[in-house]
Amino acid sequence: MASKEVAIIGAGAGGTSAAYFLKQYAAEAGTSVKITIFDRNPYIGGRSTTVDAWDNPAEPVELGASIFVQVNKNLVDAAKHFDLSTDGMSKGKTASSGPQLGIWNGEEFVITTSANSDWWNMAKILYRYGWAPIKTNRLMKEVVGRFLKMYEAPNFPWSSLSDILSELGLIKATGVTGEQYLKEKGVSDLFAREIIQASTRVNYAQNLPLIHGVETMVCMATDGAMSIEGGNWQIFDCMAHSASNDIQLDTNVTTLRKLPDEGYEVHWTRSGDTLDMTPSRKRYDSVVFAAPYQFSNIHLDVSVFKIPDRVSYVELHVTLFASPHALSPAAFGLKPSEAVPQIILTTLQPDEKPGANPHYDAKAGFFSISTLREAQNPNTNPPRTEYIYKIFSPKPAQSDFIAQILGLDPHNIKDEISKDHVTWIHRKVWNSYPYEYPRVTFEELRLDRNLWYTSGIEGFISTMETSSLMGMNIARLIVDEWLKEKTLAEETTRALDSLVQQKPLKAKL
Ligand SMILES: Cc1cc2nc3c(=O)[nH]c(=O)nc-3n(C[C@H](O)[C@H](O)[C@H](O)COP(=O)(O)OP(=O)(O)OC[C@H]3O[C@@H](n4cnc5c(N)ncnc54)[C@H](O)[C@@H]3O)c2cc1C
């Protein structure tokens, strides 16, 4: 079979996984494939990327996807395969005697847990919530168990996300809100509101009356949480480089045009190209579109291709900063002698009724504030130990808010806080993940005979792992079709050969 050429648009978890598995499956099938990966960013990783505190490469901080868990098979296997350390979360963490985690409702902490006392945490939780945590854990395991079947034959590979979720019985949970799902399963309202909702808010910036049941349960699957030391993007960087030596960064794909021979012409421009320049173009046998269509600005002819639906994405404000100041107890209604939890999650008060309004203005005002670690500020002499913080919020975390949580007078702040107090700051607004409204059908993964789309999986679960799973699934479907083509071509050749061999016999007769 002639060598195949594949273009992958997007070098995030989905695109690089598609490339990695395509190379692997093609090699197993004895097919030669040449893969080109395009990304308009100057880096590999997409929503998985780091920035350096104080511009110091020794202090990378996750700006996007920060955590994956033990059941995330593709990421865990790839980290092992590429020999990447998964100790990223422990770097720079200091043993604190104060609470590790607290859930804040805008007025008070409804519960706090400490790092060093598992039995005391357990006792506190059981006392407040009864058996709800145990029930939730069982439910989570059941949902995750069904999800994991998507990786295995006979379910894998699947040609329709809607069909496979229906066959695995997951539609029942995607079709209802987290609130409805938990109620139906008998999980108490108090535990749902205070603990599970804190988790859906920090993971997806969504409250329980909006987010669907499966994504709600995914938020509770935290066993074996880990991250790659130096940045999760390294998994995708390794995947991309192991599959392709044609990685076109800073390259914006503008158009996909179908050719009469079932191939596609990909058009692109490079950053720095002027408007009067003709875009570069090249033909590919197959294309994997590995980015949310609606943000890609890629022109697809509607009369030729199935066009993915527009879905509404969360606009998440991420603020990373460093400061010599610890979080102020007063800002959270604590006594001066009390320590502030290292991770502050948020929930709603009992009288707050957000319904399915994605923009509900919660009294808490933010989704989370995390003290990530302690690190040395290299710009002070001698280098000073400071705290690195991360805030997730629905609106920009303004300077007066940052001043207030650091215990400074917010009224003295003009535009930015003085460099003495906040020594490094980085702000980013992401279209981070879709609003995970309940649904029972999902986007097609095939937009045309040889054009594949990964991002539809985000309406089901939006994580690095699920994008990777979709990339792997599409890679398998593509190679299976090549194998079918190969078998058909071989059968046709055999039939033609036998016809040719019969000719002289006939001539003799
Ligand atoms: C703040 C934040 C926190 C998160 N936390 C977690 C977490 O802890 N754990 C977790 O698993 N997930 C988390 N996620 C979600 C996770 O990041 C995404 O689900 C996942 O990374 C999506 O990968 P992807 O490859 O599908 O898309 P992307 O990572 O978005 O990759 C798409 C790529 O396509 C490129 N592209 C788009 N259009 C074009 C074009 N026209 N031409 C060329 N290139 C183009 C983009 O530049 C991008 O690099 C988080 C996301 C955010 C933003």
Coordinates of C-alpha atoms and ligand atoms in Angstrom, one line a residue:
M1 CA 0.0 0.0 0.0
A2 CA 1.3 3.5 -0.9
S3 CA 2.5 5.5 2.1
K4 CA -0.3 7.7 3.6
E5 CA 0.0 11.3 4.5
V6 CA -2.0 12.7 7.4
A7 CA -2.4 16.2 8.7
I8 CA -3.3 16.8 12.3
I9 CA -4.6 20.3 13.2
G10 CA -3.9 21.1 16.8
A11 CA -1.0 20.0 19.0
G12 CA -2.9 19.6 22.3
A13 CA -3.7 16.4 24.1
G14 CA -6.1 15.3 21.3
G15 CA -3.9 16.0 18.3
T16 CA -0.7 14.7 19.7
S17 CA -2.3 11.5 21.0
A18 CA -3.9 10.9 17.5
A19 CA -0.4 11.3 16.0
Y20 CA 1.2 9.0 18.6
F21 CA -1.3 6.2 18.3
L22 CA -1.6 6.5 14.5
K23 CA 2.2 6.0 14.1
Q24 CA 2.0 3.0 16.5
Y25 CA -1.1 1.3 14.9
A26 CA 0.2 2.0 11.3
A27 CA 3.6 0.4 12.2
E28 CA 1.8 -2.7 13.7
A29 CA -0.3 -2.9 10.4
G30 CA 2.8 -2.6 8.2
T31 CA 1.6 0.7 6.7
S32 CA 3.9 3.6 6.3
V33 CA 2.5 7.0 7.4
K34 CA 3.8 10.5 7.3
I35 CA 2.2 12.8 9.8
T36 CA 2.3 16.6 9.8
I37 CA 1.1 18.4 13.0
F38 CA 0.0 22.0 12.7
D39 CA -0.5 24.4 15.6
R40 CA -1.0 28.1 15.6
N41 CA 0.6 28.4 19.0
P42 CA 4.4 28.6 19.2
Y43 CA 4.3 25.6 21.6
I44 CA 3.0 22.0 21.9
G45 CA 0.3 21.3 24.5
G46 CA -2.7 23.6 23.8
R47 CA -4.6 24.0 27.0
S48 CA -1.9 22.1 28.8
T49 CA 0.9 24.7 29.2
T50 CA 3.1 26.3 31.8
V51 CA 4.5 29.8 32.4
D52 CA 7.6 30.6 34.4
A53 CA 7.3 32.4 37.7
W54 CA 9.6 35.5 37.6
D55 CA 10.4 34.4 34.0
N56 CA 12.7 31.8 35.7
P57 CA 12.6 28.5 33.8
A58 CA 13.3 26.7 37.1
E59 CA 9.9 27.7 38.3
P60 CA 7.2 26.6 35.8
V61 CA 3.6 26.9 36.9
E62 CA 0.7 25.2 35.2
L63 CA -1.5 27.8 33.5
G64 CA -4.1 25.3 32.1
A65 CA -4.7 21.6 32.8
S66 CA -2.8 20.8 36.0
I67 CA -3.9 17.4 37.3
F68 CA -4.6 13.9 36.0
V69 CA -5.4 10.8 38.0
Q70 CA -4.5 7.2 38.3
V71 CA -7.3 5.9 36.1
N72 CA -6.2 8.2 33.2
K73 CA -4.6 5.3 31.4
N74 CA -3.2 7.0 28.4
L75 CA -1.5 9.8 30.4
V76 CA -0.1 7.4 33.0
D77 CA 1.2 5.0 30.4
A78 CA 2.8 7.8 28.4
A79 CA 4.4 9.3 31.5
K80 CA 6.0 5.9 32.2
H81 CA 6.9 5.3 28.6
F82 CA 8.7 8.6 28.2
D83 CA 10.2 8.4 31.7
L84 CA 8.6 11.6 32.9
S85 CA 8.3 12.2 36.7
T86 CA 4.8 12.4 38.1
D87 CA 5.9 14.1 41.3
G88 CA 4.9 17.6 40.0
M89 CA 2.4 18.3 42.8
S90 CA 4.8 17.7 45.7
K91 CA 7.5 20.2 44.5
G92 CA 8.0 23.1 46.9
K93 CA 5.1 22.0 49.1
T94 CA 5.8 22.7 52.8
A95 CA 4.4 20.6 55.6
S96 CA 1.8 22.9 57.1
S97 CA 0.2 22.5 60.5
G98 CA -2.8 24.5 59.3
P99 CA -5.7 23.2 57.2
Q100 CA -5.0 21.8 53.8
L101 CA -8.4 22.4 52.3
G102 CA -11.3 24.6 53.1
I103 CA -14.7 25.2 51.5
W104 CA -15.7 28.8 51.6
N105 CA -19.3 30.0 50.9
G106 CA -18.6 33.7 50.8
E107 CA -19.2 34.1 54.5
E108 CA -17.5 31.2 56.3
F109 CA -15.6 27.9 55.8
V110 CA -18.3 25.2 55.9
I111 CA -15.6 22.6 56.5
T112 CA -11.8 22.4 56.6
T113 CA -9.5 19.4 56.5
S114 CA -5.9 19.1 57.7
A115 CA -3.0 17.5 55.8
N116 CA -1.7 15.4 58.7
S117 CA -4.7 13.8 60.3
D118 CA -6.7 11.4 58.1
W119 CA -8.7 9.9 60.9
W120 CA -9.7 13.3 62.2
N121 CA -10.7 14.4 58.7
M122 CA -12.7 11.2 58.3
A123 CA -14.4 11.6 61.6
K124 CA -15.3 15.3 60.9
I125 CA -16.7 14.3 57.5
L126 CA -18.7 11.4 58.7
Y127 CA -20.1 13.5 61.5
R128 CA -21.3 16.3 59.2
Y129 CA -22.3 14.3 56.1
G130 CA -23.1 10.8 57.4
W131 CA -22.7 8.0 54.8
A132 CA -23.0 10.4 51.8
P133 CA -19.2 10.3 51.0
I134 CA -19.2 6.5 50.9
K135 CA -22.3 6.4 48.7
T136 CA -20.7 9.0 46.4
N137 CA -17.5 7.0 46.2
R138 CA -19.4 3.9 45.1
L139 CA -21.4 5.9 42.5
M140 CA -18.2 7.4 41.2
K141 CA -16.5 4.0 40.9
E142 CA -19.5 2.7 39.0
V143 CA -19.5 5.6 36.5
V144 CA -15.7 5.3 36.1
G145 CA -15.9 1.6 35.6
R146 CA -18.4 2.1 32.7
F147 CA -16.2 4.8 31.2
L148 CA -13.1 2.6 31.3
K149 CA -14.9 0.1 29.0
M150 CA -14.5 2.6 26.2
Y151 CA -10.8 1.6 26.0
E152 CA -11.5 -2.1 25.6
A153 CA -12.6 -4.4 22.9
P154 CA -15.3 -5.1 21.8
N155 CA -16.3 -1.5 22.6
F156 CA -13.0 0.1 21.3
P157 CA -12.8 1.6 18.8
W158 CA -16.2 3.3 18.6
S159 CA -17.5 5.1 15.6
S160 CA -20.1 7.1 17.4
L161 CA -19.8 8.7 20.8
S162 CA -23.6 8.8 21.3
D163 CA -23.9 5.1 20.5
I164 CA -21.1 3.9 22.7
L165 CA -22.3 6.0 25.7
S166 CA -25.8 4.6 25.2
E167 CA -24.5 1.0 25.1
L168 CA -22.4 1.5 28.2
G169 CA -25.4 3.0 30.1
L170 CA -23.7 6.4 30.6
I171 CA -26.5 8.3 28.8
K172 CA -28.7 8.0 31.9
A173 CA -26.1 10.1 33.8
T174 CA -25.2 12.5 31.0
G175 CA -28.9 13.2 30.4
V176 CA -29.6 14.7 33.9
T177 CA -27.9 17.4 36.0
G178 CA -25.5 16.5 38.8
E179 CA -28.1 17.8 41.2
Q180 CA -30.8 15.5 39.8
Y181 CA -28.4 12.5 39.5
L182 CA -27.3 12.8 43.1
K183 CA -30.8 13.2 44.4
E184 CA -32.0 10.2 42.4
K185 CA -29.1 8.2 43.9
G186 CA -30.0 9.3 47.5
V187 CA -26.9 11.5 48.1
S188 CA -27.8 14.1 50.8
D189 CA -28.3 17.7 49.6
L190 CA -25.8 19.0 52.2
F191 CA -22.9 16.8 50.9
A192 CA -23.9 17.5 47.3
R193 CA -24.0 21.3 47.8
E194 CA -20.9 21.6 50.1
I195 CA -18.5 19.0 48.8
I196 CA -19.4 17.8 45.4
Q197 CA -20.4 21.3 44.1
A198 CA -17.1 22.7 45.4
S199 CA -15.4 20.1 43.2
T200 CA -17.6 20.9 40.1
R201 CA -16.8 24.6 40.6
V202 CA -13.1 24.2 40.8
N203 CA -12.9 21.7 38.0
Y204 CA -15.4 23.1 35.6
A205 CA -16.6 26.5 37.0
Q206 CA -20.1 25.1 37.0
N207 CA -22.8 24.5 39.7
L208 CA -24.7 21.3 40.2
P209 CA -28.0 22.4 38.6
L210 CA -26.1 22.9 35.3
I211 CA -23.4 20.3 34.9
H212 CA -24.4 16.8 33.9
G213 CA -24.2 13.7 36.1
V214 CA -21.1 12.0 34.5
E215 CA -19.0 15.1 34.6
T216 CA -20.1 15.6 38.2
M217 CA -18.9 12.1 39.1
V218 CA -15.6 12.7 37.2
C219 CA -14.9 15.6 39.6
M220 CA -15.1 13.1 42.5
A221 CA -12.5 10.7 40.9
T222 CA -9.4 12.1 42.5
D223 CA -7.5 9.0 43.6
G224 CA -3.9 9.2 42.7
A225 CA -3.9 12.8 41.6
M226 CA -0.6 13.7 39.9
S227 CA 1.1 16.0 37.5
I228 CA 4.3 15.9 35.5
E229 CA 7.2 17.7 37.1
G230 CA 8.0 20.7 34.9
G231 CA 4.7 20.6 33.1
N232 CA 2.1 18.2 31.8
W233 CA 2.7 19.5 28.3
Q234 CA 5.8 17.3 28.2
I235 CA 3.6 14.2 27.6
F236 CA 2.2 15.8 24.5
D237 CA 5.6 17.1 23.4
C238 CA 7.0 13.6 23.6
M239 CA 4.0 12.1 21.8
A240 CA 4.3 14.6 19.0
H241 CA 8.0 14.2 18.5
S242 CA 7.9 10.4 18.6
A243 CA 5.3 10.4 15.8
S244 CA 6.4 13.1 13.5
N245 CA 9.4 15.1 12.4
D246 CA 7.2 17.6 10.6
I247 CA 5.7 19.8 13.4
Q248 CA 4.6 23.1 12.1
L249 CA 4.2 25.5 15.1
D250 CA 3.2 29.2 14.7
T251 CA 1.2 28.0 11.8
N252 CA -2.5 28.8 11.4
V253 CA -4.6 26.5 9.3
T254 CA -7.1 28.6 7.5
T255 CA -9.0 26.3 5.1
L256 CA -9.7 22.7 4.3
R257 CA -10.8 21.9 0.8
K258 CA -12.0 18.5 -0.4
L259 CA -10.3 17.1 -3.5
P260 CA -12.0 14.9 -6.1
D261 CA -9.8 11.9 -5.1
E262 CA -11.2 12.0 -1.5
G263 CA -8.1 13.7 -0.1
Y264 CA -7.9 17.2 1.3
E265 CA -6.0 20.3 0.6
V266 CA -4.9 22.1 3.8
H267 CA -4.2 25.8 3.5
W268 CA -2.1 27.6 6.1
T269 CA -0.4 30.8 7.0
R270 CA 2.6 31.4 9.3
S271 CA 2.8 34.0 11.9
G272 CA 4.7 36.9 10.2
D273 CA 3.1 36.2 6.8
T274 CA 1.6 39.4 5.4
L275 CA -2.1 39.6 4.2
D276 CA -1.1 39.8 0.6
M277 CA 0.7 36.5 0.7
T278 CA -0.9 33.4 -0.8
P279 CA -1.4 30.7 1.9
S280 CA 0.7 27.6 1.6
R281 CA -1.2 24.4 0.7
K282 CA -0.6 20.7 0.5
R283 CA -2.7 17.6 -0.1
Y284 CA -3.3 15.0 2.6
D285 CA -5.0 11.6 2.5
S286 CA -6.7 12.1 5.9
V287 CA -7.1 15.0 8.3
V288 CA -7.6 15.0 12.1
F289 CA -9.2 18.2 13.3
A290 CA -8.1 18.3 16.9
A291 CA -9.3 21.7 18.2
P292 CA -12.8 23.1 19.0
Y293 CA -14.1 24.1 15.6
Q294 CA -15.8 27.3 16.8
F295 CA -12.5 28.8 17.9
S296 CA -10.3 27.5 15.1
N297 CA -11.4 30.1 12.4
I298 CA -10.9 27.3 9.8
H299 CA -13.1 27.6 6.7
L300 CA -15.0 24.4 5.9
D301 CA -17.4 24.3 3.0
V302 CA -20.8 23.7 4.6
S303 CA -22.1 22.0 1.5
V304 CA -19.4 19.3 1.7
F305 CA -18.7 18.7 5.4
K306 CA -20.7 18.0 8.5
I307 CA -20.1 21.1 10.6
P308 CA -19.7 20.7 14.3
D309 CA -22.3 22.5 16.4
R310 CA -21.3 25.6 18.3
V311 CA -21.2 25.0 22.0
S312 CA -20.9 27.5 24.8
Y313 CA -17.5 27.5 26.6
V314 CA -16.7 28.8 30.0
E315 CA -14.6 32.0 30.0
L316 CA -12.3 31.3 32.9
H317 CA -9.9 33.9 34.4
V318 CA -6.7 32.4 35.7
T319 CA -4.4 34.6 37.8
L320 CA -1.0 33.3 38.9
F321 CA 1.1 35.4 41.2
A322 CA 3.9 35.4 43.7
S323 CA 4.1 37.2 47.0
P324 CA 6.0 37.2 50.2
H325 CA 2.7 37.5 52.1
A326 CA 0.7 34.5 53.3
L327 CA -3.1 34.6 52.9
S328 CA -4.8 36.8 55.4
P329 CA -7.0 35.1 58.1
A330 CA -9.1 38.3 58.4
A331 CA -10.0 38.2 54.7
F332 CA -11.8 34.9 55.4
G333 CA -13.3 35.7 58.7
L334 CA -10.7 33.8 60.8
K335 CA -8.9 34.9 64.0
P336 CA -5.4 36.3 63.5
S337 CA -4.0 33.1 65.1
E338 CA -5.8 30.8 62.7
A339 CA -4.2 29.6 59.5
V340 CA -5.9 30.0 56.1
P341 CA -6.3 26.7 54.2
Q342 CA -3.8 26.1 51.4
I343 CA -6.5 25.3 49.0
I344 CA -9.8 27.3 49.2
L345 CA -12.6 25.9 47.1
T346 CA -16.0 27.5 47.1
T347 CA -19.7 26.6 47.2
L348 CA -23.1 28.4 47.4
Q349 CA -25.0 29.2 50.4
P350 CA -28.3 27.3 51.0
D351 CA -30.4 30.3 49.8
E352 CA -28.4 30.7 46.6
K353 CA -30.4 29.3 43.7
P354 CA -28.3 29.5 40.5
G355 CA -30.5 27.2 38.4
A356 CA -28.9 26.5 35.1
N357 CA -27.6 30.1 34.7
P358 CA -24.0 29.7 33.7
H359 CA -23.2 33.3 34.8
Y360 CA -24.8 33.2 38.2
D361 CA -22.9 35.6 40.5
A362 CA -22.1 33.5 43.5
K363 CA -21.6 35.2 46.9
A364 CA -18.2 33.5 47.1
G365 CA -17.1 35.5 44.0
F366 CA -14.3 33.1 42.9
F367 CA -14.0 29.4 42.2
S368 CA -10.7 28.6 44.0
I369 CA -7.6 30.1 45.5
S370 CA -4.6 27.7 45.8
T371 CA -1.3 28.2 47.5
L372 CA 0.6 26.1 45.0
R373 CA 4.0 26.1 46.7
E374 CA 6.9 28.1 48.1
A375 CA 9.7 29.2 45.8
Q376 CA 12.7 31.4 45.8
N377 CA 12.3 34.8 44.2
P378 CA 15.6 35.1 42.2
N379 CA 15.2 38.9 41.9
T380 CA 15.8 39.6 45.6
N381 CA 19.2 39.6 47.2
P382 CA 19.5 37.1 48.8
P383 CA 16.7 35.1 47.1
R384 CA 13.6 35.3 49.3
T385 CA 11.1 32.5 49.9
E386 CA 7.7 33.5 48.6
Y387 CA 4.3 31.8 47.9
I388 CA 3.0 31.1 44.4
Y389 CA -0.8 31.4 44.2
K390 CA -3.4 30.5 41.6
I391 CA -6.9 32.0 41.4
F392 CA -9.7 30.7 39.2
S393 CA -12.5 33.2 38.9
P394 CA -15.4 34.1 36.6
K395 CA -14.2 37.7 36.3
P396 CA -10.7 39.2 36.5
A397 CA -9.2 39.0 39.9
Q398 CA -8.6 42.7 40.4
S399 CA -5.7 44.2 42.3
D400 CA -7.9 45.3 45.3
F401 CA -9.2 41.7 45.7
I402 CA -5.6 40.4 45.6
A403 CA -4.6 43.1 48.1
Q404 CA -7.5 42.1 50.4
I405 CA -6.7 38.4 50.5
L406 CA -3.0 39.2 51.2
G407 CA -4.1 41.4 54.2
L408 CA -3.1 44.7 52.5
D409 CA -5.3 47.8 52.5
P410 CA -7.3 47.5 49.2
H411 CA -8.0 51.2 49.2
N412 CA -4.3 52.1 48.7
I413 CA -4.2 50.1 45.5
K414 CA -4.3 52.0 42.2
D415 CA -3.9 49.8 39.1
E416 CA -1.5 47.1 40.0
I417 CA -0.2 46.2 43.5
S418 CA 3.3 47.4 44.3
K419 CA 6.1 45.0 43.2
D420 CA 7.1 44.8 46.9
H421 CA 3.9 42.8 47.6
V422 CA 3.2 41.0 44.4
T423 CA 6.5 40.2 42.8
W424 CA 5.2 38.4 39.7
I425 CA 1.8 38.1 38.2
H426 CA 0.4 36.4 35.1
R427 CA -3.2 36.6 33.9
K428 CA -4.9 34.5 31.3
V429 CA -8.5 34.2 30.1
W430 CA -9.3 30.7 28.7
N431 CA -12.2 29.2 26.8
S432 CA -11.5 26.5 29.2
Y433 CA -14.2 23.8 28.7
P434 CA -17.8 23.7 27.5
Y435 CA -20.7 24.3 29.8
E436 CA -21.5 20.6 30.4
Y437 CA -25.3 20.8 30.0
P438 CA -27.2 17.5 30.2
R439 CA -27.4 15.9 26.8
V440 CA -28.0 12.4 25.3
T441 CA -26.4 12.9 21.9
F442 CA -22.9 14.0 21.1
E443 CA -21.0 15.5 18.2
E444 CA -20.0 13.2 15.3
L445 CA -16.4 12.2 15.2
R446 CA -16.4 12.0 11.4
L447 CA -17.0 15.2 9.4
D448 CA -16.4 13.6 6.1
R449 CA -15.0 10.3 4.7
N450 CA -11.4 11.1 5.7
L451 CA -11.9 14.1 8.0
W452 CA -12.1 13.3 11.7
Y453 CA -12.9 15.6 14.7
T454 CA -11.7 15.0 18.3
S455 CA -13.3 17.9 20.2
G456 CA -16.9 16.6 20.4
I457 CA -15.8 14.5 23.4
E458 CA -15.6 17.7 25.5
G459 CA -19.4 17.8 25.8
F460 CA -19.1 14.4 27.5
I461 CA -16.0 14.9 29.6
S462 CA -13.4 17.6 29.1
T463 CA -10.0 16.5 30.3
M464 CA -6.5 15.9 28.8
E465 CA -7.2 12.1 29.1
T466 CA -10.5 12.1 27.3
S467 CA -9.1 14.2 24.4
S468 CA -6.2 11.7 24.3
L469 CA -8.7 8.8 24.3
M470 CA -10.6 10.4 21.4
G471 CA -7.3 10.9 19.5
M472 CA -6.4 7.2 20.1
N473 CA -9.9 6.0 19.0
I474 CA -9.7 8.0 15.8
A475 CA -6.2 6.7 15.1
R476 CA -7.5 3.1 15.4
L477 CA -10.5 3.8 13.1
I478 CA -8.2 5.3 10.5
V479 CA -5.8 2.4 10.5
D480 CA -8.6 -0.1 10.5
E481 CA -10.0 1.5 7.3
W482 CA -6.5 1.4 5.7
L483 CA -6.3 -2.3 6.6
K484 CA -9.7 -2.9 5.0
E485 CA -8.5 -1.0 1.9
K486 CA -5.4 -3.1 1.8
T487 CA -7.3 -6.4 2.1
L488 CA -9.7 -5.3 -0.7
A489 CA -6.7 -4.2 -2.9
E490 CA -5.0 -7.6 -2.2
E491 CA -8.2 -9.5 -3.0
T492 CA -8.7 -7.5 -6.2
T493 CA -5.1 -8.2 -7.3
R494 CA -5.5 -11.9 -6.6
A495 CA -8.7 -12.0 -8.6
L496 CA -7.1 -10.2 -11.5
D497 CA -4.0 -12.5 -11.3
S498 CA -6.2 -15.6 -11.5
L499 CA -8.1 -14.1 -14.5
V500 CA -4.8 -13.4 -16.3
Q501 CA -3.6 -17.0 -15.5
Q502 CA -6.8 -18.5 -17.0
K503 CA -6.3 -16.7 -20.4
P504 CA -3.8 -19.1 -22.0
L505 CA -5.9 -22.0 -20.9
K506 CA -8.9 -20.5 -22.7
A507 CA -6.7 -19.8 -25.8
K508 CA -5.7 -23.5 -25.9
L509 CA -9.4 -24.6 -25.9
Ligands
LIG1 C1 -7.4 26.5 33.3 C2 -7.7 25.1 32.9 C3 -7.6 24.1 33.8 C4 -7.9 22.8 33.4 N1 -7.7 21.8 34.3 C5 -7.6 20.5 33.9 C6 -7.1 19.5 34.7 O1 -6.6 19.7 35.8 N2 -7.0 18.2 34.2 C7 -7.4 17.9 32.9 O2 -7.3 16.7 32.5 N3 -7.9 18.9 32.1 C8 -8.0 20.1 32.5 N4 -8.4 21.1 31.7 C9 -9.0 20.8 30.4 C10 -8.0 20.3 29.4 O3 -7.0 21.3 29.3 C11 -8.6 20.1 28.0 O4 -9.7 19.3 28.1 C12 -7.6 19.4 27.1 O5 -6.3 19.9 27.3 C13 -8.1 19.7 25.7 O6 -7.1 19.2 24.7 P1 -7.4 19.3 23.2 O7 -6.2 18.8 22.5 O8 -8.7 18.6 22.9 O9 -7.6 20.8 22.9 P2 -6.5 22.0 23.0 O10 -5.6 21.7 24.1 O11 -7.3 23.3 23.0 O12 -5.7 21.9 21.7 C14 -6.1 22.4 20.5 C15 -5.0 23.1 19.7 O13 -5.4 23.4 18.4 C16 -4.7 24.6 18.0 N5 -5.5 25.2 17.0 C17 -6.8 25.7 17.0 N6 -7.1 26.3 15.8 C18 -6.1 26.1 15.0 C19 -5.8 26.5 13.7 N7 -6.7 27.1 12.9 N8 -4.6 26.2 13.1 C20 -3.6 25.6 13.9 N9 -3.8 25.2 15.2 C21 -5.0 25.5 15.7 C22 -4.7 25.4 19.3 O14 -3.7 26.4 19.3 C23 -4.5 24.3 20.4 O15 -3.1 24.2 20.6 C24 -8.2 22.5 32.1 C25 -8.4 23.5 31.1 C26 -8.1 24.8 31.5 C27 -8.1 25.9 30.5

